[in-house]
Amino acid sequence: MKQGTHVKAELILVLVTILAGFGWIFSKEALAGLPPLFFMGVRFIIAGFVLFLAGQKYFKGLDWQDVKQASLVGVVMGITMLFWVTGLDQGSSLGVGAFITSLGVVLVPVVARFMFGARPPLSIWLALPIAVVGLGFLALNNGLSFEFAHVYFLGTAVCMAFQLNLLSRFSMRMHALVLTAIQLSMAGCLLLFLSLLTETLPHSISIEVAGWLLASTLIATSLRFLLQTYGMSLTPVSHAAVIMNLEPVWTAIFAILWFSESMGLGQVVGCLLIFIAMLVSRWPQIKAIFKPSRSS
């Protein structure tokens, strides 16, 4: 693959992480006027339909077994998003929440150990204690008190690790766009069903809130996944995995600029340690990126 293509792909994936960071802002604004589960259900169903329209040709000749497996992953994704949107709705620091959620990539091999008996690489065992210390700094930033929203974000990370393990184990022969559309649609249906059971729906929605809902749906979800699918098709997975770690960094920056959020010293140290843990867990991929340049 040409060097120019790699650069193009990596720039696209950086843009994807920026859109993901904006997604936290859009979602927080939308939650000011919408119940959390209803918001996520509507958002994902519409986004799944948009992706279906964008990739109709890839939906032909689908295997039913693959569809069932993708739907199961979609249900797990719905549970993951239930934790995430609850934490987002109740939390006061988007940046901290984003870094805790990003622990999902560190926990993937650990969850694989319990699910499938797989042995995590040494980089994961080195990253875990760093991440735990980072969580400790976040939890104890204000003495012994902490936000319960952090527990929801940690639940998001664990469920995300479970979801990614299922994706890696299922040998689904379908285009990434189709897989994403099915996951989003199933997650949206689950969340909307739970919303109808547990939430009181608003009688009306302001134009401003509707705008944030559309931005979350079309920009932070549909456009983001379209670009992510395209970008990941042009570059090795190892490169993409490292770049995607930028999402919590952008989220923290946008939260500071948009909501005037501020972090205490303990929170800054905690987020930094978690980011270091993410990089340590990705060390084999990072080495793979720089290895060609040394040999050339």
PDB file of C-alpha atoms in Angstrom:
ATOM      1  CA  MET A   1       0.000   0.000   0.000  1.00  0.00           C
ATOM      2  CA  LYS A   2       1.355   3.411  -0.953  1.00  0.00           C
ATOM      3  CA  GLN A   3       2.630   5.814   1.700  1.00  0.00           C
ATOM      4  CA  GLY A   4       0.230   8.506   0.474  1.00  0.00           C
ATOM      5  CA  THR A   5      -2.708   6.169   1.021  1.00  0.00           C
ATOM      6  CA  HIS A   6      -1.539   5.489   4.601  1.00  0.00           C
ATOM      7  CA  VAL A   7      -1.315   9.210   5.325  1.00  0.00           C
ATOM      8  CA  LYS A   8      -4.778   9.797   3.878  1.00  0.00           C
ATOM      9  CA  ALA A   9      -6.238   6.952   5.943  1.00  0.00           C
ATOM     10  CA  GLU A  10      -4.616   8.135   9.152  1.00  0.00           C
ATOM     11  CA  LEU A  11      -5.853  11.695   8.622  1.00  0.00           C
ATOM     12  CA  ILE A  12      -9.356  10.313   8.090  1.00  0.00           C
ATOM     13  CA  LEU A  13      -9.109   8.304  11.314  1.00  0.00           C
ATOM     14  CA  VAL A  14      -7.897  11.360  13.227  1.00  0.00           C
ATOM     15  CA  LEU A  15     -11.011  13.140  11.902  1.00  0.00           C
ATOM     16  CA  VAL A  16     -13.060  10.164  13.132  1.00  0.00           C
ATOM     17  CA  THR A  17     -11.688  10.628  16.657  1.00  0.00           C
ATOM     18  CA  ILE A  18     -12.514  14.343  16.474  1.00  0.00           C
ATOM     19  CA  LEU A  19     -16.104  13.530  15.461  1.00  0.00           C
ATOM     20  CA  ALA A  20     -16.290  11.013  18.305  1.00  0.00           C
ATOM     21  CA  GLY A  21     -15.126  13.705  20.713  1.00  0.00           C
ATOM     22  CA  PHE A  22     -17.767  16.087  19.389  1.00  0.00           C
ATOM     23  CA  GLY A  23     -20.285  13.277  19.897  1.00  0.00           C
ATOM     24  CA  TRP A  24     -19.854  13.582  23.660  1.00  0.00           C
ATOM     25  CA  ILE A  25     -20.645  17.318  23.440  1.00  0.00           C
ATOM     26  CA  PHE A  26     -23.634  16.854  21.131  1.00  0.00           C
ATOM     27  CA  SER A  27     -25.030  14.096  23.332  1.00  0.00           C
ATOM     28  CA  LYS A  28     -24.648  16.058  26.563  1.00  0.00           C
ATOM     29  CA  GLU A  29     -26.505  18.986  25.000  1.00  0.00           C
ATOM     30  CA  ALA A  30     -29.290  16.735  23.686  1.00  0.00           C
ATOM     31  CA  LEU A  31     -29.752  15.144  27.120  1.00  0.00           C
ATOM     32  CA  ALA A  32     -30.796  18.555  28.465  1.00  0.00           C
ATOM     33  CA  GLY A  33     -34.154  18.011  26.790  1.00  0.00           C
ATOM     34  CA  LEU A  34     -34.453  14.255  26.157  1.00  0.00           C
ATOM     35  CA  PRO A  35     -34.594  11.133  28.363  1.00  0.00           C
ATOM     36  CA  PRO A  36     -31.263   9.244  28.042  1.00  0.00           C
ATOM     37  CA  LEU A  37     -32.503   5.892  26.727  1.00  0.00           C
ATOM     38  CA  PHE A  38     -34.996   7.507  24.352  1.00  0.00           C
ATOM     39  CA  PHE A  39     -32.253   9.758  22.971  1.00  0.00           C
ATOM     40  CA  MET A  40     -29.855   6.875  22.334  1.00  0.00           C
ATOM     41  CA  GLY A  41     -32.571   4.623  20.923  1.00  0.00           C
ATOM     42  CA  VAL A  42     -33.741   7.172  18.379  1.00  0.00           C
ATOM     43  CA  ARG A  43     -30.172   8.187  17.564  1.00  0.00           C
ATOM     44  CA  PHE A  44     -29.007   4.648  16.824  1.00  0.00           C
ATOM     45  CA  ILE A  45     -32.083   3.579  14.874  1.00  0.00           C
ATOM     46  CA  ILE A  46     -31.826   6.606  12.577  1.00  0.00           C
ATOM     47  CA  ALA A  47     -28.058   6.195  12.228  1.00  0.00           C
ATOM     48  CA  GLY A  48     -28.457   2.501  11.381  1.00  0.00           C
ATOM     49  CA  PHE A  49     -31.022   3.381   8.694  1.00  0.00           C
ATOM     50  CA  VAL A  50     -28.710   6.031   7.210  1.00  0.00           C
ATOM     51  CA  LEU A  51     -25.872   3.494   7.018  1.00  0.00           C
ATOM     52  CA  PHE A  52     -28.274   1.040   5.364  1.00  0.00           C
ATOM     53  CA  LEU A  53     -29.098   3.632   2.708  1.00  0.00           C
ATOM     54  CA  ALA A  54     -25.408   4.374   2.208  1.00  0.00           C
ATOM     55  CA  GLY A  55     -24.445   0.732   1.692  1.00  0.00           C
ATOM     56  CA  GLN A  56     -27.518  -1.001   0.263  1.00  0.00           C
ATOM     57  CA  LYS A  57     -25.462  -2.996  -2.245  1.00  0.00           C
ATOM     58  CA  TYR A  58     -23.562  -4.684   0.590  1.00  0.00           C
ATOM     59  CA  PHE A  59     -26.759  -6.057   2.146  1.00  0.00           C
ATOM     60  CA  LYS A  60     -27.426  -8.483  -0.711  1.00  0.00           C
ATOM     61  CA  GLY A  61     -26.955 -12.196  -0.071  1.00  0.00           C
ATOM     62  CA  LEU A  62     -26.496 -11.980   3.698  1.00  0.00           C
ATOM     63  CA  ASP A  63     -26.151 -15.241   5.609  1.00  0.00           C
ATOM     64  CA  TRP A  64     -28.809 -15.605   8.340  1.00  0.00           C
ATOM     65  CA  GLN A  65     -26.289 -17.000  10.828  1.00  0.00           C
ATOM     66  CA  ASP A  66     -24.109 -13.927  10.328  1.00  0.00           C
ATOM     67  CA  VAL A  67     -27.117 -11.658  10.836  1.00  0.00           C
ATOM     68  CA  LYS A  68     -27.977 -13.432  14.113  1.00  0.00           C
ATOM     69  CA  GLN A  69     -24.425 -13.049  15.392  1.00  0.00           C
ATOM     70  CA  ALA A  70     -24.304  -9.378  14.400  1.00  0.00           C
ATOM     71  CA  SER A  71     -27.661  -8.855  16.138  1.00  0.00           C
ATOM     72  CA  LEU A  72     -26.314 -10.436  19.331  1.00  0.00           C
ATOM     73  CA  VAL A  73     -23.355  -8.066  19.253  1.00  0.00           C
ATOM     74  CA  GLY A  74     -25.867  -5.254  18.718  1.00  0.00           C
ATOM     75  CA  VAL A  75     -27.721  -6.244  21.899  1.00  0.00           C
ATOM     76  CA  VAL A  76     -24.439  -6.136  23.838  1.00  0.00           C
ATOM     77  CA  MET A  77     -23.742  -2.757  22.254  1.00  0.00           C
ATOM     78  CA  GLY A  78     -27.148  -1.593  23.505  1.00  0.00           C
ATOM     79  CA  ILE A  79     -26.253  -2.600  27.072  1.00  0.00           C
ATOM     80  CA  THR A  80     -22.900  -0.849  26.673  1.00  0.00           C
ATOM     81  CA  MET A  81     -24.634   2.341  25.559  1.00  0.00           C
ATOM     82  CA  LEU A  82     -27.123   2.077  28.425  1.00  0.00           C
ATOM     83  CA  PHE A  83     -24.214   2.372  30.862  1.00  0.00           C
ATOM     84  CA  TRP A  84     -22.578   5.108  28.789  1.00  0.00           C
ATOM     85  CA  VAL A  85     -25.566   7.410  28.388  1.00  0.00           C
ATOM     86  CA  THR A  86     -26.505   7.006  32.070  1.00  0.00           C
ATOM     87  CA  GLY A  87     -22.994   8.037  33.077  1.00  0.00           C
ATOM     88  CA  LEU A  88     -23.081  10.910  30.613  1.00  0.00           C
ATOM     89  CA  ASP A  89     -26.453  12.080  31.918  1.00  0.00           C
ATOM     90  CA  GLN A  90     -25.387  11.978  35.577  1.00  0.00           C
ATOM     91  CA  GLY A  91     -21.704  12.891  35.308  1.00  0.00           C
ATOM     92  CA  SER A  92     -20.203  16.357  35.570  1.00  0.00           C
ATOM     93  CA  SER A  93     -16.898  15.751  33.747  1.00  0.00           C
ATOM     94  CA  LEU A  94     -16.976  14.531  30.153  1.00  0.00           C
ATOM     95  CA  GLY A  95     -13.198  14.364  29.929  1.00  0.00           C
ATOM     96  CA  VAL A  96     -12.878  12.059  32.919  1.00  0.00           C
ATOM     97  CA  GLY A  97     -15.732   9.892  31.620  1.00  0.00           C
ATOM     98  CA  ALA A  98     -14.076   9.582  28.218  1.00  0.00           C
ATOM     99  CA  PHE A  99     -10.784   8.386  29.708  1.00  0.00           C
ATOM    100  CA  ILE A 100     -12.528   5.828  31.940  1.00  0.00           C
ATOM    101  CA  THR A 101     -14.564   4.552  28.985  1.00  0.00           C
ATOM    102  CA  SER A 102     -11.400   4.230  26.900  1.00  0.00           C
ATOM    103  CA  LEU A 103     -10.188   1.544  29.331  1.00  0.00           C
ATOM    104  CA  GLY A 104     -12.297  -0.838  27.259  1.00  0.00           C
ATOM    105  CA  VAL A 105      -9.369  -1.385  24.883  1.00  0.00           C
ATOM    106  CA  VAL A 106      -7.132  -2.342  27.815  1.00  0.00           C
ATOM    107  CA  LEU A 107      -9.725  -4.754  29.199  1.00  0.00           C
ATOM    108  CA  VAL A 108     -10.336  -6.608  25.900  1.00  0.00           C
ATOM    109  CA  PRO A 109      -7.592  -9.244  26.462  1.00  0.00           C
ATOM    110  CA  VAL A 110      -8.523  -9.569  30.152  1.00  0.00           C
ATOM    111  CA  VAL A 111     -12.151 -10.310  29.285  1.00  0.00           C
ATOM    112  CA  ALA A 112     -10.924 -12.718  26.584  1.00  0.00           C
ATOM    113  CA  ARG A 113      -9.038 -14.585  29.315  1.00  0.00           C
ATOM    114  CA  PHE A 114     -12.278 -15.237  31.228  1.00  0.00           C
ATOM    115  CA  MET A 115     -14.449 -15.818  28.160  1.00  0.00           C
ATOM    116  CA  PHE A 116     -12.183 -17.955  25.995  1.00  0.00           C
ATOM    117  CA  GLY A 117      -9.131 -18.802  28.101  1.00  0.00           C
ATOM    118  CA  ALA A 118      -6.892 -16.649  25.902  1.00  0.00           C
ATOM    119  CA  ARG A 119      -3.620 -15.467  27.418  1.00  0.00           C
ATOM    120  CA  PRO A 120      -3.205 -11.674  27.455  1.00  0.00           C
ATOM    121  CA  PRO A 121       0.163 -10.373  26.218  1.00  0.00           C
ATOM    122  CA  LEU A 122       2.709  -8.960  28.659  1.00  0.00           C
ATOM    123  CA  SER A 123       1.825  -5.398  27.585  1.00  0.00           C
ATOM    124  CA  ILE A 124      -1.664  -5.816  29.085  1.00  0.00           C
ATOM    125  CA  TRP A 125      -0.345  -6.975  32.457  1.00  0.00           C
ATOM    126  CA  LEU A 126       1.960  -3.942  32.473  1.00  0.00           C
ATOM    127  CA  ALA A 127      -0.874  -1.596  31.495  1.00  0.00           C
ATOM    128  CA  LEU A 128      -3.429  -2.821  34.042  1.00  0.00           C
ATOM    129  CA  PRO A 129      -1.714  -1.599  37.244  1.00  0.00           C
ATOM    130  CA  ILE A 130      -1.100   1.790  35.600  1.00  0.00           C
ATOM    131  CA  ALA A 131      -4.794   1.995  34.709  1.00  0.00           C
ATOM    132  CA  VAL A 132      -5.864   0.977  38.226  1.00  0.00           C
ATOM    133  CA  VAL A 133      -3.676   3.674  39.776  1.00  0.00           C
ATOM    134  CA  GLY A 134      -5.164   6.143  37.290  1.00  0.00           C
ATOM    135  CA  LEU A 135      -8.687   5.181  38.333  1.00  0.00           C
ATOM    136  CA  GLY A 136      -7.636   5.618  41.942  1.00  0.00           C
ATOM    137  CA  PHE A 137      -6.522   9.189  41.269  1.00  0.00           C
ATOM    138  CA  LEU A 138      -9.858   9.915  39.557  1.00  0.00           C
ATOM    139  CA  ALA A 139     -11.932   8.398  42.356  1.00  0.00           C
ATOM    140  CA  LEU A 140     -10.015  10.064  45.177  1.00  0.00           C
ATOM    141  CA  ASN A 141      -9.617  13.462  43.545  1.00  0.00           C
ATOM    142  CA  ASN A 142     -11.928  15.073  46.121  1.00  0.00           C
ATOM    143  CA  GLY A 143     -10.906  13.109  49.173  1.00  0.00           C
ATOM    144  CA  LEU A 144     -12.899   9.888  49.580  1.00  0.00           C
ATOM    145  CA  SER A 145     -15.872  11.092  47.536  1.00  0.00           C
ATOM    146  CA  PHE A 146     -16.376  10.268  43.876  1.00  0.00           C
ATOM    147  CA  GLU A 147     -19.083  10.528  41.242  1.00  0.00           C
ATOM    148  CA  PHE A 148     -21.205   7.424  40.866  1.00  0.00           C
ATOM    149  CA  ALA A 149     -21.235   8.232  37.144  1.00  0.00           C
ATOM    150  CA  HIS A 150     -17.661   6.909  37.084  1.00  0.00           C
ATOM    151  CA  VAL A 151     -19.042   3.456  37.895  1.00  0.00           C
ATOM    152  CA  TYR A 152     -21.318   3.657  34.851  1.00  0.00           C
ATOM    153  CA  PHE A 153     -18.386   4.647  32.648  1.00  0.00           C
ATOM    154  CA  LEU A 154     -16.354   1.736  34.029  1.00  0.00           C
ATOM    155  CA  GLY A 155     -19.318  -0.535  33.272  1.00  0.00           C
ATOM    156  CA  THR A 156     -19.246   0.866  29.736  1.00  0.00           C
ATOM    157  CA  ALA A 157     -15.582  -0.107  29.405  1.00  0.00           C
ATOM    158  CA  VAL A 158     -16.215  -3.678  30.603  1.00  0.00           C
ATOM    159  CA  CYS A 159     -19.220  -4.148  28.294  1.00  0.00           C
ATOM    160  CA  MET A 160     -17.271  -2.648  25.402  1.00  0.00           C
ATOM    161  CA  ALA A 161     -14.493  -5.182  25.984  1.00  0.00           C
ATOM    162  CA  PHE A 162     -17.106  -7.960  25.966  1.00  0.00           C
ATOM    163  CA  GLN A 163     -18.584  -6.583  22.721  1.00  0.00           C
ATOM    164  CA  LEU A 164     -15.186  -6.387  20.988  1.00  0.00           C
ATOM    165  CA  ASN A 165     -14.387  -9.958  22.041  1.00  0.00           C
ATOM    166  CA  LEU A 166     -17.606 -11.203  20.480  1.00  0.00           C
ATOM    167  CA  LEU A 167     -16.764  -9.346  17.280  1.00  0.00           C
ATOM    168  CA  SER A 168     -13.320 -10.926  17.165  1.00  0.00           C
ATOM    169  CA  ARG A 169     -14.677 -14.445  17.750  1.00  0.00           C
ATOM    170  CA  PHE A 170     -17.585 -14.366  15.309  1.00  0.00           C
ATOM    171  CA  SER A 171     -16.380 -15.017  11.767  1.00  0.00           C
ATOM    172  CA  MET A 172     -19.060 -12.879  10.127  1.00  0.00           C
ATOM    173  CA  ARG A 173     -18.606 -12.607   6.382  1.00  0.00           C
ATOM    174  CA  MET A 174     -20.178  -9.192   5.892  1.00  0.00           C
ATOM    175  CA  HIS A 175     -19.063  -5.700   5.014  1.00  0.00           C
ATOM    176  CA  ALA A 176     -18.126  -3.519   7.999  1.00  0.00           C
ATOM    177  CA  LEU A 177     -20.840  -1.047   7.002  1.00  0.00           C
ATOM    178  CA  VAL A 178     -23.486  -3.770   7.159  1.00  0.00           C
ATOM    179  CA  LEU A 179     -22.193  -5.021  10.503  1.00  0.00           C
ATOM    180  CA  THR A 180     -22.259  -1.505  11.947  1.00  0.00           C
ATOM    181  CA  ALA A 181     -25.769  -0.807  10.630  1.00  0.00           C
ATOM    182  CA  ILE A 182     -27.126  -4.029  12.181  1.00  0.00           C
ATOM    183  CA  GLN A 183     -25.399  -3.346  15.504  1.00  0.00           C
ATOM    184  CA  LEU A 184     -26.694   0.219  15.701  1.00  0.00           C
ATOM    185  CA  SER A 185     -30.232  -0.810  14.734  1.00  0.00           C
ATOM    186  CA  MET A 186     -30.403  -3.629  17.292  1.00  0.00           C
ATOM    187  CA  ALA A 187     -28.895  -1.449  20.028  1.00  0.00           C
ATOM    188  CA  GLY A 188     -31.347   1.325  19.160  1.00  0.00           C
ATOM    189  CA  CYS A 189     -34.360  -1.011  19.294  1.00  0.00           C
ATOM    190  CA  LEU A 190     -33.268  -2.367  22.703  1.00  0.00           C
ATOM    191  CA  LEU A 191     -32.733   1.107  24.157  1.00  0.00           C
ATOM    192  CA  LEU A 192     -36.001   2.440  22.748  1.00  0.00           C
ATOM    193  CA  PHE A 193     -37.878  -0.553  24.194  1.00  0.00           C
ATOM    194  CA  LEU A 194     -36.322   0.035  27.622  1.00  0.00           C
ATOM    195  CA  SER A 195     -37.148   3.726  27.317  1.00  0.00           C
ATOM    196  CA  LEU A 196     -40.830   2.991  26.689  1.00  0.00           C
ATOM    197  CA  LEU A 197     -40.858   0.806  29.826  1.00  0.00           C
ATOM    198  CA  THR A 198     -38.999   3.115  32.188  1.00  0.00           C
ATOM    199  CA  GLU A 199     -38.992   6.710  30.953  1.00  0.00           C
ATOM    200  CA  THR A 200     -41.549   9.466  30.604  1.00  0.00           C
ATOM    201  CA  LEU A 201     -41.336  10.853  27.106  1.00  0.00           C
ATOM    202  CA  PRO A 202     -41.440  14.621  26.580  1.00  0.00           C
ATOM    203  CA  HIS A 203     -44.601  16.122  25.080  1.00  0.00           C
ATOM    204  CA  SER A 204     -42.510  18.353  22.825  1.00  0.00           C
ATOM    205  CA  ILE A 205     -38.895  18.862  21.808  1.00  0.00           C
ATOM    206  CA  SER A 206     -37.346  22.264  21.259  1.00  0.00           C
ATOM    207  CA  ILE A 207     -35.667  23.084  17.948  1.00  0.00           C
ATOM    208  CA  GLU A 208     -32.341  23.385  19.747  1.00  0.00           C
ATOM    209  CA  VAL A 209     -32.575  19.920  21.305  1.00  0.00           C
ATOM    210  CA  ALA A 210     -33.733  18.464  17.972  1.00  0.00           C
ATOM    211  CA  GLY A 211     -30.662  20.020  16.367  1.00  0.00           C
ATOM    212  CA  TRP A 212     -28.348  18.370  18.888  1.00  0.00           C
ATOM    213  CA  LEU A 213     -30.118  15.047  18.310  1.00  0.00           C
ATOM    214  CA  LEU A 214     -29.574  15.352  14.546  1.00  0.00           C
ATOM    215  CA  ALA A 215     -25.941  16.360  15.044  1.00  0.00           C
ATOM    216  CA  SER A 216     -25.395  13.339  17.311  1.00  0.00           C
ATOM    217  CA  THR A 217     -27.092  11.051  14.816  1.00  0.00           C
ATOM    218  CA  LEU A 218     -25.834  12.270  11.451  1.00  0.00           C
ATOM    219  CA  ILE A 219     -22.393  13.670  12.319  1.00  0.00           C
ATOM    220  CA  ALA A 220     -21.174  11.824  15.416  1.00  0.00           C
ATOM    221  CA  THR A 221     -22.671   8.450  14.449  1.00  0.00           C
ATOM    222  CA  SER A 222     -23.502   7.980  10.733  1.00  0.00           C
ATOM    223  CA  LEU A 223     -20.715  10.138   9.245  1.00  0.00           C
ATOM    224  CA  ARG A 224     -18.267   8.961  11.868  1.00  0.00           C
ATOM    225  CA  PHE A 225     -18.808   5.269  11.118  1.00  0.00           C
ATOM    226  CA  LEU A 226     -18.800   5.833   7.356  1.00  0.00           C
ATOM    227  CA  LEU A 227     -15.411   7.542   7.603  1.00  0.00           C
ATOM    228  CA  GLN A 228     -14.149   4.957  10.095  1.00  0.00           C
ATOM    229  CA  THR A 229     -15.089   2.085   7.790  1.00  0.00           C
ATOM    230  CA  TYR A 230     -13.406   3.799   4.842  1.00  0.00           C
ATOM    231  CA  GLY A 231     -10.303   4.833   6.779  1.00  0.00           C
ATOM    232  CA  MET A 232      -9.759   1.391   8.305  1.00  0.00           C
ATOM    233  CA  SER A 233      -9.974  -0.174   4.839  1.00  0.00           C
ATOM    234  CA  LEU A 234      -6.920   1.854   3.757  1.00  0.00           C
ATOM    235  CA  THR A 235      -4.531   1.253   6.660  1.00  0.00           C
ATOM    236  CA  PRO A 236      -3.384  -1.665   8.856  1.00  0.00           C
ATOM    237  CA  VAL A 237      -5.495  -2.344  11.927  1.00  0.00           C
ATOM    238  CA  SER A 238      -2.446  -1.713  14.129  1.00  0.00           C
ATOM    239  CA  HIS A 239      -2.232   1.883  12.899  1.00  0.00           C
ATOM    240  CA  ALA A 240      -5.963   2.449  13.307  1.00  0.00           C
ATOM    241  CA  ALA A 241      -5.989   1.021  16.852  1.00  0.00           C
ATOM    242  CA  VAL A 242      -3.363   3.491  18.041  1.00  0.00           C
ATOM    243  CA  ILE A 243      -4.998   6.509  16.370  1.00  0.00           C
ATOM    244  CA  MET A 244      -8.403   5.708  17.890  1.00  0.00           C
ATOM    245  CA  ASN A 245      -6.886   6.308  21.346  1.00  0.00           C
ATOM    246  CA  LEU A 246      -7.131  10.033  20.610  1.00  0.00           C
ATOM    247  CA  GLU A 247     -10.897  10.109  21.268  1.00  0.00           C
ATOM    248  CA  PRO A 248     -10.714  10.818  25.041  1.00  0.00           C
ATOM    249  CA  VAL A 249      -8.076  13.487  24.452  1.00  0.00           C
ATOM    250  CA  TRP A 250     -10.351  15.376  22.025  1.00  0.00           C
ATOM    251  CA  THR A 251     -13.326  14.891  24.351  1.00  0.00           C
ATOM    252  CA  ALA A 252     -11.448  16.446  27.269  1.00  0.00           C
ATOM    253  CA  ILE A 253     -10.315  19.382  25.118  1.00  0.00           C
ATOM    254  CA  PHE A 254     -13.814  20.015  23.735  1.00  0.00           C
ATOM    255  CA  ALA A 255     -15.364  19.760  27.219  1.00  0.00           C
ATOM    256  CA  ILE A 256     -12.960  22.418  28.478  1.00  0.00           C
ATOM    257  CA  LEU A 257     -13.715  24.713  25.538  1.00  0.00           C
ATOM    258  CA  TRP A 258     -17.488  24.117  25.368  1.00  0.00           C
ATOM    259  CA  PHE A 259     -18.563  23.583  28.979  1.00  0.00           C
ATOM    260  CA  SER A 260     -15.632  25.338  30.689  1.00  0.00           C
ATOM    261  CA  GLU A 261     -14.863  22.107  32.505  1.00  0.00           C
ATOM    262  CA  SER A 262     -11.814  22.030  34.718  1.00  0.00           C
ATOM    263  CA  MET A 263      -9.939  19.126  36.239  1.00  0.00           C
ATOM    264  CA  GLY A 264      -8.231  18.964  39.578  1.00  0.00           C
ATOM    265  CA  LEU A 265      -4.607  17.874  39.733  1.00  0.00           C
ATOM    266  CA  GLY A 266      -5.663  14.357  40.791  1.00  0.00           C
ATOM    267  CA  GLN A 267      -7.974  14.060  37.779  1.00  0.00           C
ATOM    268  CA  VAL A 268      -5.281  15.279  35.393  1.00  0.00           C
ATOM    269  CA  VAL A 269      -2.835  12.717  36.794  1.00  0.00           C
ATOM    270  CA  GLY A 270      -5.500   9.992  36.618  1.00  0.00           C
ATOM    271  CA  CYS A 271      -6.366  10.753  32.975  1.00  0.00           C
ATOM    272  CA  LEU A 272      -2.675  10.877  32.061  1.00  0.00           C
ATOM    273  CA  LEU A 273      -2.048   7.493  33.690  1.00  0.00           C
ATOM    274  CA  ILE A 274      -5.010   5.945  31.886  1.00  0.00           C
ATOM    275  CA  PHE A 275      -3.766   7.346  28.572  1.00  0.00           C
ATOM    276  CA  ILE A 276      -0.305   5.891  29.288  1.00  0.00           C
ATOM    277  CA  ALA A 277      -1.972   2.543  30.103  1.00  0.00           C
ATOM    278  CA  MET A 278      -3.759   2.661  26.744  1.00  0.00           C
ATOM    279  CA  LEU A 279      -0.464   3.245  24.936  1.00  0.00           C
ATOM    280  CA  VAL A 280       1.291   0.490  26.906  1.00  0.00           C
ATOM    281  CA  SER A 281      -1.507  -1.935  26.062  1.00  0.00           C
ATOM    282  CA  ARG A 282      -1.037  -1.026  22.389  1.00  0.00           C
ATOM    283  CA  TRP A 283       2.757  -1.331  22.528  1.00  0.00           C
ATOM    284  CA  PRO A 284       2.973  -4.206  19.998  1.00  0.00           C
ATOM    285  CA  GLN A 285       0.956  -2.134  17.511  1.00  0.00           C
ATOM    286  CA  ILE A 286       3.061   0.971  18.196  1.00  0.00           C
ATOM    287  CA  LYS A 287       6.248  -1.009  17.560  1.00  0.00           C
ATOM    288  CA  ALA A 288       4.747  -2.314  14.306  1.00  0.00           C
ATOM    289  CA  ILE A 289       4.145   1.256  13.134  1.00  0.00           C
ATOM    290  CA  PHE A 290       7.732   2.401  13.654  1.00  0.00           C
ATOM    291  CA  LYS A 291       9.481  -0.817  12.678  1.00  0.00           C
ATOM    292  CA  PRO A 292       9.315  -0.228   8.869  1.00  0.00           C
ATOM    293  CA  SER A 293      10.826   3.254   9.198  1.00  0.00           C
ATOM    294  CA  ARG A 294      13.847   1.836  11.044  1.00  0.00           C
ATOM    295  CA  SER A 295      14.455  -0.879   8.498  1.00  0.00           C
ATOM    296  CA  SER A 296      14.145   1.415   5.505  1.00  0.00           C
TER     297      SER A 296
END
